mmCIF file of C-alpha atoms in Angstrom:
data_model
loop_
_atom_site.group_PDB
_atom_site.id
_atom_site.type_symbol
_atom_site.label_atom_id
_atom_site.label_comp_id
_atom_site.label_asym_id
_atom_site.label_seq_id
_atom_site.Cartn_x
_atom_site.Cartn_y
_atom_site.Cartn_z
ATOM 1 C CA MET A 1 -26.778 3.034 20.774
ATOM 2 C CA LYS A 2 -25.734 1.602 17.342
ATOM 3 C CA THR A 3 -28.202 1.612 14.642
ATOM 4 C CA ILE A 4 -28.007 -1.262 11.838
ATOM 5 C CA VAL A 5 -30.109 -1.524 9.121
ATOM 6 C CA LEU A 6 -30.613 -4.935 7.065
ATOM 7 C CA ALA A 7 -31.103 -3.701 3.376
ATOM 8 C CA ASN A 8 -31.653 -5.652 -0.271
ATOM 9 C CA GLN A 9 -33.528 -4.693 -3.481
ATOM 10 C CA LYS A 10 -34.614 -8.305 -3.778
ATOM 11 C CA GLY A 11 -37.151 -9.997 -1.244
ATOM 12 C CA GLY A 12 -36.802 -13.750 0.219
ATOM 13 C CA VAL A 13 -33.126 -13.213 1.183
ATOM 14 C CA GLY A 14 -33.791 -14.103 4.964
ATOM 15 C CA LYS A 15 -33.578 -10.660 5.718
ATOM 16 C CA SER A 16 -36.062 -11.192 9.070
ATOM 17 C CA ALA A 17 -34.507 -14.049 9.798
ATOM 18 C CA VAL A 18 -30.976 -12.580 10.511
ATOM 19 C CA ALA A 19 -32.804 -9.239 12.034
ATOM 20 C CA CYS A 20 -34.630 -11.689 14.626
ATOM 21 C CA GLN A 21 -31.713 -13.854 15.125
ATOM 22 C CA LEU A 22 -28.983 -11.147 15.622
ATOM 23 C CA ALA A 23 -31.796 -9.164 17.853
ATOM 24 C CA TYR A 24 -31.925 -12.443 19.969
ATOM 25 C CA PHE A 25 -28.199 -12.867 20.079
ATOM 26 C CA PHE A 26 -27.612 -9.408 21.455
ATOM 27 C CA SER A 27 -30.421 -9.239 23.833
ATOM 28 C CA GLN A 28 -30.743 -13.208 25.025
ATOM 29 C CA PRO A 29 -28.724 -14.806 27.633
ATOM 30 C CA ILE A 30 -26.514 -17.318 25.969
ATOM 31 C CA ASN A 31 -23.292 -19.217 27.003
ATOM 32 C CA GLN A 32 -21.585 -15.786 26.721
ATOM 33 C CA PRO A 33 -24.532 -13.474 26.710
ATOM 34 C CA MET A 34 -24.198 -9.952 25.499
ATOM 35 C CA ASN A 35 -27.223 -8.747 27.387
ATOM 36 C CA LYS A 36 -27.978 -5.821 25.414
ATOM 37 C CA ARG A 37 -30.850 -3.506 25.372
ATOM 38 C CA VAL A 38 -32.339 -3.824 22.091
ATOM 39 C CA LEU A 39 -34.554 -2.082 20.093
ATOM 40 C CA VAL A 40 -36.157 -3.913 16.541
ATOM 41 C CA ILE A 41 -38.155 -1.808 14.037
ATOM 42 C CA ASP A 42 -40.233 -3.395 11.334
ATOM 43 C CA LEU A 43 -40.023 -0.994 8.428
ATOM 44 C CA ASP A 44 -41.312 -3.899 6.155
ATOM 45 C CA HIS A 45 -45.113 -4.130 5.334
ATOM 46 C CA GLN A 46 -44.609 -7.995 5.010
ATOM 47 C CA ARG A 47 -44.008 -7.883 8.932
ATOM 48 C CA ASN A 48 -42.084 -11.166 8.916
ATOM 49 C CA THR A 49 -39.905 -10.100 11.901
ATOM 50 C CA THR A 50 -43.085 -8.497 13.675
ATOM 51 C CA LYS A 51 -44.760 -11.969 13.255
ATOM 52 C CA ALA A 52 -41.688 -13.809 14.532
ATOM 53 C CA LEU A 53 -40.895 -11.686 17.187
ATOM 54 C CA ARG A 54 -44.210 -10.965 18.492
ATOM 55 C CA THR A 55 -45.106 -15.014 18.490
ATOM 56 C CA GLY A 56 -41.972 -16.152 20.755
ATOM 57 C CA GLY A 57 -42.969 -13.674 23.681
ATOM 58 C CA PHE A 58 -39.380 -12.021 24.353
ATOM 59 C CA CYS A 59 -39.911 -8.566 23.500
ATOM 60 C CA VAL A 60 -42.306 -5.922 24.421
ATOM 61 C CA VAL A 61 -44.573 -5.066 21.362
ATOM 62 C CA SER A 62 -45.118 -1.492 21.275
ATOM 63 C CA ALA A 63 -48.425 0.368 20.753
ATOM 64 C CA THR A 64 -46.561 2.459 18.649
ATOM 65 C CA THR A 65 -46.679 1.114 15.052
ATOM 66 C CA SER A 66 -43.044 1.765 12.689
ATOM 67 C CA SER A 67 -45.042 4.160 10.631
ATOM 68 C CA LYS A 68 -45.953 6.578 13.315
ATOM 69 C CA LEU A 69 -42.314 6.882 13.832
ATOM 70 C CA LEU A 70 -41.987 7.969 10.351
ATOM 71 C CA THR A 71 -44.945 10.049 10.251
ATOM 72 C CA ASP A 72 -45.279 11.625 13.702
ATOM 73 C CA PRO A 73 -42.256 13.894 15.340
ATOM 74 C CA LYS A 74 -43.406 13.450 18.776
ATOM 75 C CA ALA A 75 -43.684 9.234 18.581
ATOM 76 C CA ASP A 76 -42.503 7.486 21.732
ATOM 77 C CA ILE A 77 -42.399 3.865 22.747
ATOM 78 C CA GLU A 78 -42.361 1.708 25.995
ATOM 79 C CA HIS A 79 -38.750 1.160 27.516
ATOM 80 C CA ALA A 80 -37.697 -2.122 28.087
ATOM 81 C CA GLU A 81 -34.842 -4.237 27.663
ATOM 82 C CA PHE A 82 -35.829 -5.809 24.484
ATOM 83 C CA VAL A 83 -38.412 -3.488 22.679
ATOM 84 C CA LEU A 84 -40.329 -4.188 19.052
ATOM 85 C CA VAL A 85 -41.901 -1.799 17.052
ATOM 86 C CA PRO A 86 -44.106 -3.825 15.066
ATOM 87 C CA GLY A 87 -44.815 -3.141 10.992
ATOM 88 C CA ASP A 88 -48.270 -1.960 10.234
ATOM 89 C CA GLY A 89 -50.325 -1.670 6.849
ATOM 90 C CA ASP A 90 -50.055 1.956 6.807
ATOM 91 C CA LEU A 91 -46.151 1.579 5.425
ATOM 92 C CA LEU A 92 -47.618 0.756 1.673
ATOM 93 C CA LYS A 93 -48.812 4.112 1.640
ATOM 94 C CA MET A 94 -45.773 6.236 2.327
ATOM 95 C CA GLU A 95 -44.056 6.380 -1.036
ATOM 96 C CA LYS A 96 -47.045 8.253 -2.450
ATOM 97 C CA LYS A 97 -46.801 11.252 -0.278
ATOM 98 C CA ALA A 98 -43.876 12.416 -1.724
ATOM 99 C CA ALA A 99 -44.045 15.899 -0.220
ATOM 100 C CA GLU A 100 -43.672 13.968 3.494
ATOM 101 C CA HIS A 101 -40.532 12.031 2.577
ATOM 102 C CA ASN A 102 -38.140 14.622 4.174
ATOM 103 C CA ALA A 103 -40.119 14.448 7.072
ATOM 104 C CA TYR A 104 -39.991 10.814 7.660
ATOM 105 C CA ALA A 105 -36.183 10.963 7.745
ATOM 106 C CA SER A 106 -36.325 13.851 10.228
ATOM 107 C CA ASN A 107 -38.920 12.091 12.392
ATOM 108 C CA LEU A 108 -36.991 9.028 12.452
ATOM 109 C CA LEU A 109 -33.729 10.456 13.429
ATOM 110 C CA ALA A 110 -35.364 12.669 15.876
ATOM 111 C CA PHE A 111 -36.773 9.414 17.185
ATOM 112 C CA LEU A 112 -33.801 7.492 17.672
ATOM 113 C CA ALA A 113 -31.862 10.523 19.010
ATOM 114 C CA ARG A 114 -34.905 10.494 21.878
ATOM 115 C CA VAL A 115 -34.223 7.194 22.677
ATOM 116 C CA ALA A 116 -30.509 6.526 22.428
ATOM 117 C CA ASP A 117 -29.766 6.040 26.048
ATOM 118 C CA SER A 118 -32.503 3.723 26.656
ATOM 119 C CA PHE A 119 -30.608 1.156 24.030
ATOM 120 C CA ASP A 120 -27.484 -0.333 23.496
ATOM 121 C CA VAL A 121 -28.375 -1.749 19.887
ATOM 122 C CA CYS A 122 -31.498 -0.834 17.194
ATOM 123 C CA ILE A 123 -31.919 -3.257 14.316
ATOM 124 C CA ILE A 124 -34.077 -1.925 11.437
ATOM 125 C CA ASP A 125 -35.338 -4.780 9.049
ATOM 126 C CA THR A 126 -36.509 -2.777 5.834
ATOM 127 C CA ASN A 127 -38.739 -3.844 2.912
ATOM 128 C CA PRO A 128 -36.771 -4.952 -0.664
ATOM 129 C CA ASN A 129 -38.341 -1.924 -2.325
ATOM 130 C CA PRO A 130 -36.056 0.758 -3.259
ATOM 131 C CA ASP A 131 -38.142 3.542 -1.796
ATOM 132 C CA ILE A 132 -38.725 5.860 1.167
ATOM 133 C CA ARG A 133 -39.152 3.331 3.848
ATOM 134 C CA GLN A 134 -35.750 1.545 2.814
ATOM 135 C CA LEU A 135 -33.988 5.131 2.344
ATOM 136 C CA SER A 136 -35.455 6.700 5.457
ATOM 137 C CA PRO A 137 -33.347 4.461 7.733
ATOM 138 C CA LEU A 138 -30.128 4.358 5.690
ATOM 139 C CA VAL A 139 -30.139 8.036 6.168
ATOM 140 C CA VAL A 140 -29.792 8.085 9.328
ATOM 141 C CA ALA A 141 -28.183 4.471 10.310
ATOM 142 C CA ASP A 142 -24.717 3.679 11.491
ATOM 143 C CA TYR A 143 -24.354 0.617 9.610
ATOM 144 C CA VAL A 144 -25.997 -1.244 7.150
ATOM 145 C CA LEU A 145 -25.753 -5.091 6.349
ATOM 146 C CA ALA A 146 -27.095 -6.710 2.768
ATOM 147 C CA PRO A 147 -27.969 -10.679 3.253
ATOM 148 C CA ILE A 148 -28.235 -12.098 -0.104
ATOM 149 C CA GLU A 149 -28.873 -15.419 -1.706
ATOM 150 C CA LEU A 150 -26.135 -17.145 -3.775
ATOM 151 C CA ASN A 151 -28.083 -17.176 -6.928
ATOM 152 C CA GLN A 152 -27.340 -15.045 -10.262
ATOM 153 C CA GLU A 153 -30.323 -12.518 -9.535
ATOM 154 C CA ALA A 154 -29.394 -11.446 -6.221
ATOM 155 C CA ILE A 155 -25.490 -11.448 -7.300
ATOM 156 C CA ASP A 156 -26.477 -9.344 -10.455
ATOM 157 C CA GLY A 157 -28.608 -6.926 -8.015
ATOM 158 C CA ILE A 158 -25.571 -6.167 -5.917
ATOM 159 C CA GLY A 159 -24.628 -3.037 -8.290
ATOM 160 C CA ASP A 160 -28.138 -1.545 -7.688
ATOM 161 C CA LEU A 161 -27.539 -1.981 -4.043
ATOM 162 C CA LEU A 162 -24.507 -0.310 -4.111
ATOM 163 C CA ASN A 163 -25.188 2.469 -6.748
ATOM 164 C CA HIS A 164 -28.950 3.156 -7.566
ATOM 165 C CA GLU A 165 -28.991 6.499 -8.113
ATOM 166 C CA ASN A 166 -31.674 7.079 -5.454
ATOM 167 C CA ILE A 167 -30.958 4.658 -2.877
ATOM 168 C CA GLY A 168 -27.529 3.434 -3.648
ATOM 169 C CA ILE A 169 -25.319 2.845 -0.383
ATOM 170 C CA ARG A 170 -22.361 4.743 -2.278
ATOM 171 C CA ARG A 171 -24.568 7.949 -2.973
ATOM 172 C CA ILE A 172 -26.332 7.905 0.238
ATOM 173 C CA GLN A 173 -22.447 7.589 1.950
ATOM 174 C CA ALA A 174 -21.619 10.479 -0.227
ATOM 175 C CA THR A 175 -24.380 13.045 0.398
ATOM 176 C CA LEU A 176 -27.031 11.902 3.194
ATOM 177 C CA ASN A 177 -25.088 10.346 5.830
ATOM 178 C CA LYS A 178 -21.502 10.216 5.499
ATOM 179 C CA LYS A 179 -20.846 8.191 9.023
ATOM 180 C CA LEU A 180 -23.105 5.394 7.406
ATOM 181 C CA LYS A 181 -20.723 2.432 7.189
ATOM 182 C CA PHE A 182 -21.572 -0.750 4.862
ATOM 183 C CA LEU A 183 -20.752 -3.956 7.090
ATOM 184 C CA GLY A 184 -20.686 -5.913 3.786
ATOM 185 C CA ILE A 185 -22.641 -8.608 1.936
ATOM 186 C CA LEU A 186 -23.795 -11.618 4.048
ATOM 187 C CA PRO A 187 -24.513 -14.731 1.804
ATOM 188 C CA ASN A 188 -27.444 -16.582 3.516
ATOM 189 C CA LYS A 189 -29.429 -19.872 3.322
ATOM 190 C CA VAL A 190 -25.906 -21.003 1.543
ATOM 191 C CA GLU A 191 -26.168 -24.547 -0.055
ATOM 192 C CA PRO A 192 -23.235 -26.694 -0.331
ATOM 193 C CA THR A 193 -24.144 -27.258 -4.187
ATOM 194 C CA PRO A 194 -21.733 -26.816 -7.296
ATOM 195 C CA PHE A 195 -24.031 -23.883 -8.629
ATOM 196 C CA GLN A 196 -23.735 -21.899 -4.942
ATOM 197 C CA ARG A 197 -20.148 -23.194 -4.553
ATOM 198 C CA ASP A 198 -19.558 -21.605 -8.079
ATOM 199 C CA ASN A 199 -21.671 -18.025 -7.287
ATOM 200 C CA PHE A 200 -19.896 -17.801 -3.910
ATOM 201 C CA ARG A 201 -16.457 -17.726 -5.614
ATOM 202 C CA ALA A 202 -17.771 -15.493 -8.013
ATOM 203 C CA LEU A 203 -18.830 -13.027 -5.422
ATOM 204 C CA SER A 204 -15.936 -13.021 -3.658
ATOM 205 C CA THR A 205 -13.808 -12.538 -6.931
ATOM 206 C CA ALA A 206 -15.901 -9.976 -8.098
ATOM 207 C CA TYR A 207 -16.554 -7.953 -4.532
ATOM 208 C CA PRO A 208 -14.214 -9.134 -1.957
ATOM 209 C CA LYS A 209 -14.057 -5.590 -0.143
ATOM 210 C CA TYR A 210 -17.673 -6.047 0.321
ATOM 211 C CA LEU A 211 -17.732 -9.605 1.916
ATOM 212 C CA ILE A 212 -16.989 -9.759 5.513
ATOM 213 C CA ALA A 213 -13.783 -11.049 5.866
ATOM 214 C CA MET A 214 -13.472 -14.216 8.694
ATOM 215 C CA SER A 215 -10.504 -16.666 9.371
ATOM 216 C CA PRO A 216 -10.949 -18.493 7.158
ATOM 217 C CA GLY A 217 -12.738 -17.120 4.129
ATOM 218 C CA PHE A 218 -16.013 -14.768 4.460
ATOM 219 C CA ALA A 219 -19.042 -14.781 6.591
ATOM 220 C CA ALA A 220 -21.943 -16.649 5.264
ATOM 221 C CA ILE A 221 -24.848 -18.441 7.152
ATOM 222 C CA LYS A 222 -25.951 -21.819 5.780
ATOM 223 C CA LYS A 223 -29.285 -22.940 4.983
ATOM 224 C CA SER A 224 -30.991 -24.885 7.536
ATOM 225 C CA THR A 225 -34.402 -25.944 8.644
ATOM 226 C CA ALA A 226 -33.642 -25.025 12.069
ATOM 227 C CA ILE A 227 -33.746 -21.334 11.416
ATOM 228 C CA ALA A 228 -37.114 -21.695 9.480
ATOM 229 C CA GLU A 229 -38.260 -23.774 12.790
ATOM 230 C CA ALA A 230 -37.009 -21.137 14.756
ATOM 231 C CA GLN A 231 -38.578 -18.077 13.060
ATOM 232 C CA ALA A 232 -42.117 -20.140 13.158
ATOM 233 C CA ALA A 233 -41.422 -20.755 16.841
ATOM 234 C CA GLY A 234 -40.422 -17.401 17.459
ATOM 235 C CA VAL A 235 -37.507 -18.380 19.521
ATOM 236 C CA PRO A 236 -33.728 -17.996 19.211
ATOM 237 C CA VAL A 237 -32.024 -20.808 17.223
ATOM 238 C CA TRP A 238 -30.098 -22.078 20.318
ATOM 239 C CA ARG A 239 -33.333 -22.819 22.088
ATOM 240 C CA LEU A 240 -35.353 -24.746 19.616
ATOM 241 C CA GLY A 241 -34.317 -27.867 21.664
ATOM 242 C CA LYS A 242 -32.993 -29.897 18.735
ATOM 243 C CA THR A 243 -29.486 -30.831 17.870
ATOM 244 C CA SER A 244 -30.284 -28.815 14.254
ATOM 245 C CA GLY A 245 -30.577 -25.979 16.165
ATOM 246 C CA ARG A 246 -27.545 -25.988 18.122
ATOM 247 C CA ASP A 247 -25.738 -26.741 15.165
ATOM 248 C CA ALA A 248 -27.100 -24.100 13.289
ATOM 249 C CA TRP A 249 -25.922 -21.785 16.093
ATOM 250 C CA ARG A 250 -22.651 -23.261 16.279
ATOM 251 C CA GLU A 251 -22.186 -21.684 12.631
ATOM 252 C CA MET A 252 -24.064 -18.668 13.096
ATOM 253 C CA ARG A 253 -22.497 -17.569 16.460
ATOM 254 C CA PRO A 254 -18.932 -16.441 14.472
ATOM 255 C CA VAL A 255 -20.804 -14.691 12.238
ATOM 256 C CA PHE A 256 -22.605 -12.520 14.715
ATOM 257 C CA ASP A 257 -19.606 -12.143 16.863
ATOM 258 C CA LYS A 258 -17.869 -10.603 14.105
ATOM 259 C CA ILE A 259 -20.561 -8.304 13.038
ATOM 260 C CA ALA A 260 -20.689 -6.984 16.528
ATOM 261 C CA GLN A 261 -17.069 -6.395 16.807
ATOM 262 C CA LEU A 262 -17.536 -4.464 13.571
ATOM 263 C CA MET A 263 -20.165 -2.552 15.247
ATOM 264 C CA GLU A 264 -18.099 -2.107 18.184
ATOM 265 C CA VAL A 265 -20.584 -3.639 20.671
ATOM 266 C CA ALA A 266 -18.591 -5.500 23.176
#
């Protein structure tokens, strides 16, 4: 099982949409189906990933919530081809329980080891706060992907994402999880405006090695009403039943193929 965490210290960047559509990509039949066994864990108290996946009904929703994975050393879930461990309100209480923080990461690591033979891919969506709910999955994961929006605030926040003293990716790689690989920054909800083009150019100049190289250019996901509609309906964007959905998927598919390649998921 390969585990990927979606992380950013700023909310509203479309992490949940990327998480859900990536889960569908790995699990659902399309023209070239991956047909992988997929586990999704929602560690964001806002529970946008939970809402979308539960609405669609494509996955089994576990009776075990994500906070239990961190607090219960014997937490177990239902085994199926596509399983969601939903977020819950208890996630908001976890940062205040500092004495238990080490146990959270240990419990999550042990859980992932217990289910590793039952799934091919595990996708973990995280909250945008630099706290234990984001740190715990980064300590145990194989890969991390950072969706961002092309505004100045998000670009300025990349430094914190990489170098935060407690939860920066570089620190985690150096001390807590040496196997963690940073797949890169993924510009999301990209619009063809001069402002965003300038910011993308600045981003590719300042952080080229942290973007995901494509042929040509770098990976990005364009803003599309079809993606928002697919999330609201809880469906893969290519199943939206609209030309806009098929068009959005045609542009997203090479990005997801590249992510699968980098994760060595064939």
